mmCIF file of C-alpha atoms in Angstrom:
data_model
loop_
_atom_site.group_PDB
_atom_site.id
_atom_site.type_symbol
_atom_site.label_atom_id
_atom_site.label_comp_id
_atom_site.label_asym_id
_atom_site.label_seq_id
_atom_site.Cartn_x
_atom_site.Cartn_y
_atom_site.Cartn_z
ATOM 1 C CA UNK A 1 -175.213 -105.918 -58.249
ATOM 2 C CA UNK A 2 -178.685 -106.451 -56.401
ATOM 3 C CA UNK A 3 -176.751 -107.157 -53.325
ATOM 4 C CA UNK A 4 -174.245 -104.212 -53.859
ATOM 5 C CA UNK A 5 -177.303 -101.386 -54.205
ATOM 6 C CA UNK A 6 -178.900 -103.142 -51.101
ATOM 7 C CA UNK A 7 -176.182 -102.589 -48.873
ATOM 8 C CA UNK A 8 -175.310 -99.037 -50.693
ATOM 9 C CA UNK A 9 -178.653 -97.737 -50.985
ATOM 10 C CA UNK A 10 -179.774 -97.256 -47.124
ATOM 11 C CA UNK A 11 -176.193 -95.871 -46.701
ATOM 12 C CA UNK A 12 -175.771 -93.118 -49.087
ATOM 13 C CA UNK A 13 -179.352 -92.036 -47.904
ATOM 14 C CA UNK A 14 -178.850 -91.708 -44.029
ATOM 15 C CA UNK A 15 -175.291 -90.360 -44.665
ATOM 16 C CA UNK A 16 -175.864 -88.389 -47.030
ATOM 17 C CA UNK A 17 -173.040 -88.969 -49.115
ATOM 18 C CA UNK A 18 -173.042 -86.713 -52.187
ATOM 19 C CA UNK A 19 -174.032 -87.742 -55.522
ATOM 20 C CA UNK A 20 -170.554 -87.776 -57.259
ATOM 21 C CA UNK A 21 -167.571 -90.183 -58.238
ATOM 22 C CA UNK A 22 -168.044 -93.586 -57.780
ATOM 23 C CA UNK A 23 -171.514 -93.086 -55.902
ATOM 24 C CA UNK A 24 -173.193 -91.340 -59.497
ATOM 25 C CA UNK A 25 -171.426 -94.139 -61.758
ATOM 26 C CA UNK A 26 -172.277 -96.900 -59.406
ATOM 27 C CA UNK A 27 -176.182 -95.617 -59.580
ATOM 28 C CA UNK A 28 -176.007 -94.666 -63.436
ATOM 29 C CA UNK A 29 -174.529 -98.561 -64.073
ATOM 30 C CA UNK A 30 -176.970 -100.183 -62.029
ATOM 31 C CA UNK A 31 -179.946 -98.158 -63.712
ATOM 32 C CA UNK A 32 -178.606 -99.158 -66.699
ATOM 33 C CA UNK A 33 -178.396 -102.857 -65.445
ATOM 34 C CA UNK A 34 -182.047 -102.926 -64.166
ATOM 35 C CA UNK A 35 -183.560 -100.829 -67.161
ATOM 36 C CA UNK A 36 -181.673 -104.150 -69.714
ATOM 37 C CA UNK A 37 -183.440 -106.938 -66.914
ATOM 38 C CA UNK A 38 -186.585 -105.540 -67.485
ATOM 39 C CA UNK A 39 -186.129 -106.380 -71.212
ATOM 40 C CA UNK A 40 -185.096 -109.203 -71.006
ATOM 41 C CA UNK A 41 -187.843 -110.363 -69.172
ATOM 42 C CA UNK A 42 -189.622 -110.367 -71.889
ATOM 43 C CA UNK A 43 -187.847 -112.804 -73.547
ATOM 44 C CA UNK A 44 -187.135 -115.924 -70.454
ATOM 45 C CA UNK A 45 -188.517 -118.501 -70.684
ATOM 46 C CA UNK A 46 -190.514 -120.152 -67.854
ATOM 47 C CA UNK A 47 -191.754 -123.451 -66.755
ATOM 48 C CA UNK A 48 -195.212 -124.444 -66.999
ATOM 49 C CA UNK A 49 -196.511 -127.842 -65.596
ATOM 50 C CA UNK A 50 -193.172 -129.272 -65.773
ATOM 51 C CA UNK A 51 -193.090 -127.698 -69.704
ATOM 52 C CA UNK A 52 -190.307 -124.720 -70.201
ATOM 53 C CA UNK A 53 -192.381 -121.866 -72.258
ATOM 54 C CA UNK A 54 -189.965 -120.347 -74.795
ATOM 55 C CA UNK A 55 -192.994 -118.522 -77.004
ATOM 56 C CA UNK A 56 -192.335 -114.883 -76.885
ATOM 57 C CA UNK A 57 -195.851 -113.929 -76.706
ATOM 58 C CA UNK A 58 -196.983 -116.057 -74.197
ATOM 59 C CA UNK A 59 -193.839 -114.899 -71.969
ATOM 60 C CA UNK A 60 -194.799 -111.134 -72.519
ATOM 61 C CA UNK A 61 -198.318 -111.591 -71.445
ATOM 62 C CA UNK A 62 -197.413 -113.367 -68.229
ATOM 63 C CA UNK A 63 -194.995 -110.826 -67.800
ATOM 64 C CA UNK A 64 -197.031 -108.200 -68.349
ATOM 65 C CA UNK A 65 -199.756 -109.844 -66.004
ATOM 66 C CA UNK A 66 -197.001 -110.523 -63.138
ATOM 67 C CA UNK A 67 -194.386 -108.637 -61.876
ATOM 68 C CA UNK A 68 -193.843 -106.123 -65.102
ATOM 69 C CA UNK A 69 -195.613 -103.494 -63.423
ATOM 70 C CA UNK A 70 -193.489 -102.936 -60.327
ATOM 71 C CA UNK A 71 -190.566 -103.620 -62.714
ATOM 72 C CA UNK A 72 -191.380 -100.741 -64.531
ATOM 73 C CA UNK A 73 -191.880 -98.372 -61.659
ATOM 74 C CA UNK A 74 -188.744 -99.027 -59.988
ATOM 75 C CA UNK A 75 -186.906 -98.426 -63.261
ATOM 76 C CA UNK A 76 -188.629 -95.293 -63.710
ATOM 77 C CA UNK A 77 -188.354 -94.123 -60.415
ATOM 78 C CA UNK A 78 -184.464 -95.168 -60.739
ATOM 79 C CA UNK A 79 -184.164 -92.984 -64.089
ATOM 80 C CA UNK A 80 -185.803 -90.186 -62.448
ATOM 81 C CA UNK A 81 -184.046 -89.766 -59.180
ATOM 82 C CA UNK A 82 -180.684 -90.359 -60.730
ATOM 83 C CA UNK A 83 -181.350 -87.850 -63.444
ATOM 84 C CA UNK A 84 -182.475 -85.220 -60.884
ATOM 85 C CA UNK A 85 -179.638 -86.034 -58.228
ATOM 86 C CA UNK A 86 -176.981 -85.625 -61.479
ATOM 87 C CA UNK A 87 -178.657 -82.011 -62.028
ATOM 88 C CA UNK A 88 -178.637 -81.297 -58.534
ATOM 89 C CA UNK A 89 -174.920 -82.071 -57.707
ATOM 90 C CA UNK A 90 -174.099 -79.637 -60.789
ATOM 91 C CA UNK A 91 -175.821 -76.806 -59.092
ATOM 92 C CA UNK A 92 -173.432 -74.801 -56.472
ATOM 93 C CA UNK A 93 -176.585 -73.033 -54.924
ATOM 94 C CA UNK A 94 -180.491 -74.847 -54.558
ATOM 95 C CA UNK A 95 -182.912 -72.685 -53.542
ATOM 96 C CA UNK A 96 -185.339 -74.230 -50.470
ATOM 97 C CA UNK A 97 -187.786 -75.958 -52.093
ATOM 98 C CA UNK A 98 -185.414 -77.962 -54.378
ATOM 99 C CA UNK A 99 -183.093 -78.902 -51.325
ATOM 100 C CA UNK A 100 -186.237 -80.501 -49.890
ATOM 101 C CA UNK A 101 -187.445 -82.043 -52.760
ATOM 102 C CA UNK A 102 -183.682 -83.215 -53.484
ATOM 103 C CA UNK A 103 -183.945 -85.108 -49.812
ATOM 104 C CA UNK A 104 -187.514 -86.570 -50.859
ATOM 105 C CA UNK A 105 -185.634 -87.915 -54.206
ATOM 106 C CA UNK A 106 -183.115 -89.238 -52.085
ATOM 107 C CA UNK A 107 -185.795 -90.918 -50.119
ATOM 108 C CA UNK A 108 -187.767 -92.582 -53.239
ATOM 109 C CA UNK A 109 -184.689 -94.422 -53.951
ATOM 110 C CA UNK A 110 -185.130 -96.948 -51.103
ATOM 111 C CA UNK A 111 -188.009 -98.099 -53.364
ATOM 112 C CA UNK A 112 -184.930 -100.236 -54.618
ATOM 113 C CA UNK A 113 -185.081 -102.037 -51.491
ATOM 114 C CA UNK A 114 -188.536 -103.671 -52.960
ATOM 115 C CA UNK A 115 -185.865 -105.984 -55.212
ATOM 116 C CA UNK A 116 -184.928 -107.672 -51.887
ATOM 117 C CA UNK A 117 -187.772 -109.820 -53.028
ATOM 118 C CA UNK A 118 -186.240 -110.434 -56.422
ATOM 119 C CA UNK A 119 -183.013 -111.298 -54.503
ATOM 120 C CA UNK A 120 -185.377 -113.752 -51.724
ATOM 121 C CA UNK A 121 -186.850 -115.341 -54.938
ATOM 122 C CA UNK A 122 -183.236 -116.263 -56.541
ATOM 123 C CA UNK A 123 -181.880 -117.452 -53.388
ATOM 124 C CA UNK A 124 -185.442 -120.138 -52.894
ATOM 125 C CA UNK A 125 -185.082 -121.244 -56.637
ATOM 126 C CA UNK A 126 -181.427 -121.807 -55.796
ATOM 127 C CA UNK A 127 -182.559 -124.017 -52.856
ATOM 128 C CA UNK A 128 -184.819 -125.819 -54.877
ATOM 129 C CA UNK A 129 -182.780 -127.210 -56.918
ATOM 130 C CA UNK A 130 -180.928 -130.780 -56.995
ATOM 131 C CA UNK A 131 -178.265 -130.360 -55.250
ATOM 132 C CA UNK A 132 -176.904 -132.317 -51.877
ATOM 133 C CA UNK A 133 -178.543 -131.934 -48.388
ATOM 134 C CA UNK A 134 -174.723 -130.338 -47.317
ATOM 135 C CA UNK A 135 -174.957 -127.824 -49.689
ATOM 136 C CA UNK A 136 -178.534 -127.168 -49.052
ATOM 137 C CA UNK A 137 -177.887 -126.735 -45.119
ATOM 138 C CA UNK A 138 -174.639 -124.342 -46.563
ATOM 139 C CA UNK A 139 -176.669 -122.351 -48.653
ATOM 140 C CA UNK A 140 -179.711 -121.948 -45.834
ATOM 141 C CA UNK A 141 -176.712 -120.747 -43.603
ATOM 142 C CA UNK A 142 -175.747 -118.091 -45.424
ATOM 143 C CA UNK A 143 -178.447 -116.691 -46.355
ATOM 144 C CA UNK A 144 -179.471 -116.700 -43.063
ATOM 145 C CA UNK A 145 -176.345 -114.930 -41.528
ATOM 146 C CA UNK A 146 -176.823 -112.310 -44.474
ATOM 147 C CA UNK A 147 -180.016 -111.483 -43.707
ATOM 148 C CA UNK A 148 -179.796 -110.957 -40.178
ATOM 149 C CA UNK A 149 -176.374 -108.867 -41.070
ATOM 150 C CA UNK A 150 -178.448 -107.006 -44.036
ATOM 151 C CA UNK A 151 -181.317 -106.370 -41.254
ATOM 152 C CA UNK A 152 -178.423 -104.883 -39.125
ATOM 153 C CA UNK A 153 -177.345 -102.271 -41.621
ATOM 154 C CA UNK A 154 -180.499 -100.870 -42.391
ATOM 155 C CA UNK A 155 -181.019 -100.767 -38.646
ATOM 156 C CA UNK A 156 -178.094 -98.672 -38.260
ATOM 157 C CA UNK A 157 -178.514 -96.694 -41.242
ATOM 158 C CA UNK A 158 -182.058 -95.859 -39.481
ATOM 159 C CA UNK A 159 -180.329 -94.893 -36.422
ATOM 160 C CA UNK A 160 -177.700 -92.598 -37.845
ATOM 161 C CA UNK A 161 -180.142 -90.982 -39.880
ATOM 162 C CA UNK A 162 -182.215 -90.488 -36.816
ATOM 163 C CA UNK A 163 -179.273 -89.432 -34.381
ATOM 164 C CA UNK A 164 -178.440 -86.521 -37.362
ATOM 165 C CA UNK A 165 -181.598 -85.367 -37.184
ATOM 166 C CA UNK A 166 -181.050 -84.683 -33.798
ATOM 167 C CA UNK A 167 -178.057 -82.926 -33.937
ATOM 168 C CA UNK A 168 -177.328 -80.518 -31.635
ATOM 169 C CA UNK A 169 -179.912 -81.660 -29.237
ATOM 170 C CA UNK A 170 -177.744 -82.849 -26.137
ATOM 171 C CA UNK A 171 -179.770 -85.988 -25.804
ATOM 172 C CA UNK A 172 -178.967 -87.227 -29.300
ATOM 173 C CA UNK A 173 -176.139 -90.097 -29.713
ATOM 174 C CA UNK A 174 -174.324 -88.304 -31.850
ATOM 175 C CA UNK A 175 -173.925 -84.939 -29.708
ATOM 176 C CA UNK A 176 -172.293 -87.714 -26.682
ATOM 177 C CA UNK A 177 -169.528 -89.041 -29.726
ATOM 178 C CA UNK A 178 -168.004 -84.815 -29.632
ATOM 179 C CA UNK A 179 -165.705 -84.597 -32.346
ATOM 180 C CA UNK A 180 -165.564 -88.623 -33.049
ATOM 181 C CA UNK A 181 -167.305 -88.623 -35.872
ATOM 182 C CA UNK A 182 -165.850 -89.714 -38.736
ATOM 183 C CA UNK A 183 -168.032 -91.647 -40.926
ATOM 184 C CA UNK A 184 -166.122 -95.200 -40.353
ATOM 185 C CA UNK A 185 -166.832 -94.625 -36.696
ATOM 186 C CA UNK A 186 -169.955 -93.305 -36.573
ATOM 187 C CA UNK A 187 -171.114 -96.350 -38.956
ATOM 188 C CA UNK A 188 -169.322 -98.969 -36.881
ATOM 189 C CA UNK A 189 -170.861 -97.657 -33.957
ATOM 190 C CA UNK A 190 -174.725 -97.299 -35.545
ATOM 191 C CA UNK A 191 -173.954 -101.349 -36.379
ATOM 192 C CA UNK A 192 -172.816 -102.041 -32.845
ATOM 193 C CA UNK A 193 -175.854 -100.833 -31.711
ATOM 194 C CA UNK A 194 -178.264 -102.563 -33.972
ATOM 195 C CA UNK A 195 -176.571 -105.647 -33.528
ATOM 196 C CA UNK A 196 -176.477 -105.009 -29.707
ATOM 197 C CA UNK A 197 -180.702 -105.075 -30.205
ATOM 198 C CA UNK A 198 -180.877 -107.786 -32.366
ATOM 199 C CA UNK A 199 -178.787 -109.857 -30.254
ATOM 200 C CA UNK A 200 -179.771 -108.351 -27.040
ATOM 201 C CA UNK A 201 -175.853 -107.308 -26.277
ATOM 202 C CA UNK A 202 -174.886 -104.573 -24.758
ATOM 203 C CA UNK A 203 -174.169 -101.670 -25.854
ATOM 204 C CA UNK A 204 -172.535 -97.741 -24.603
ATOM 205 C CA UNK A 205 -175.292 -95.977 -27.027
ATOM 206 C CA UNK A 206 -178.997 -96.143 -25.347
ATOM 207 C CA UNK A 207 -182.200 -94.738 -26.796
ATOM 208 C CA UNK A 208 -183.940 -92.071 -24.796
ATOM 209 C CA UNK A 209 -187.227 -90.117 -25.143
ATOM 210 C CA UNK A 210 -188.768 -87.344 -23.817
ATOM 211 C CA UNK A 211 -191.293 -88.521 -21.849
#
């Protein structure tokens, strides 16, 4: 699931894909997820100088001293933007102010990106553990290759988000694509790109400025 909303996240923000269907269950299921973690942090166990701690109270005070904090806010920032964007996508009409604050919601959600350290922290632990120098080298691989590809979409997420802002404007990427621009294009093209500057490939799509 952690992987899911960090791939789905960055998209549904630059596209803007409306809060509805599988989008609002996907977001109301992994609230739901995160808000039952949290919990159960309180009750896992951890290890100690080589000694597993199982005693609830001493788990909820290192808990509490650690990472519960951030924990919480992301939940409650999850609650609150996926109770507001459910509101909003009821309403036919929202006046000015709420459309803006609606984007700025829609923004506060990438705070779920902050779990990428959760995700960093499973993957090291994984790692560390007794398993063959193969399966070690495997393991590095991958999680190498899916950073550099999870780097890549939120490069091109950034880039489609800033070529719609420039709509219109016949410097911006997305005025040169005319009437190509259906979202599986338009995405396939933003990750062309990003890979194209990670890589340093080439690519049809340049920046510009206006200096």
């Amino acid at each position: 699931l952690l992987a899911v909303d960090l791939v789905i996240s960055p998209y549904v923000l630059a596209w803007e894909v409306s809060f509805e269907g599988f989008i609002a269950y996907f977001s109301v299921t992994l609230t739901i997820f995160w808000t039952v973690e949290l919990l159960l942090n309180f009750c896992t166990g951890y290890r100690e100088m080589d000694l597993l701690e199982k005693r609830p109270a001493k788990i909820a005070i290192r808990y509490l001293k650690t990472t519960f904090w951030l924990d919480f806010t992301l939940v409650l920032s999850d609650w609150l933007t996926t109770a507001f964007l459910l509101a909003a996508g009821n309403m036919k009409f929202l006046a000015g102010r709420l459309v803006r604050f609606a984007r700025f919601v829609r923004v506060l959600r990438l705070l779920r990106l902050v779990r990428f350290v959760k995700f960093s922290k499973f993957l090291e632990d994984l790692v560390d553990q007794d398993l063959p120098d193969a399966v070690r080298v495997l393991i590095r691989t991958i999680t190498t290759t899916s950073l550099v590809l999870w780097l890549a979409h939120l490069t091109s997420c950034g880039w489609y988000a800033q070529g719609r802002m420039m709509r219109g404007d016949a410097r911006g990427w997305l005025t040169m694509l005319q009437d190509q621009e259906d979202t599986a294009y338009t995405y396939s093209t933003s990750f062309h790109w990003s890979i194209a500057q990670l890589t340093l490939g080439a690519s049809e799509i340049t920046a510009s400025t206006t200096l």
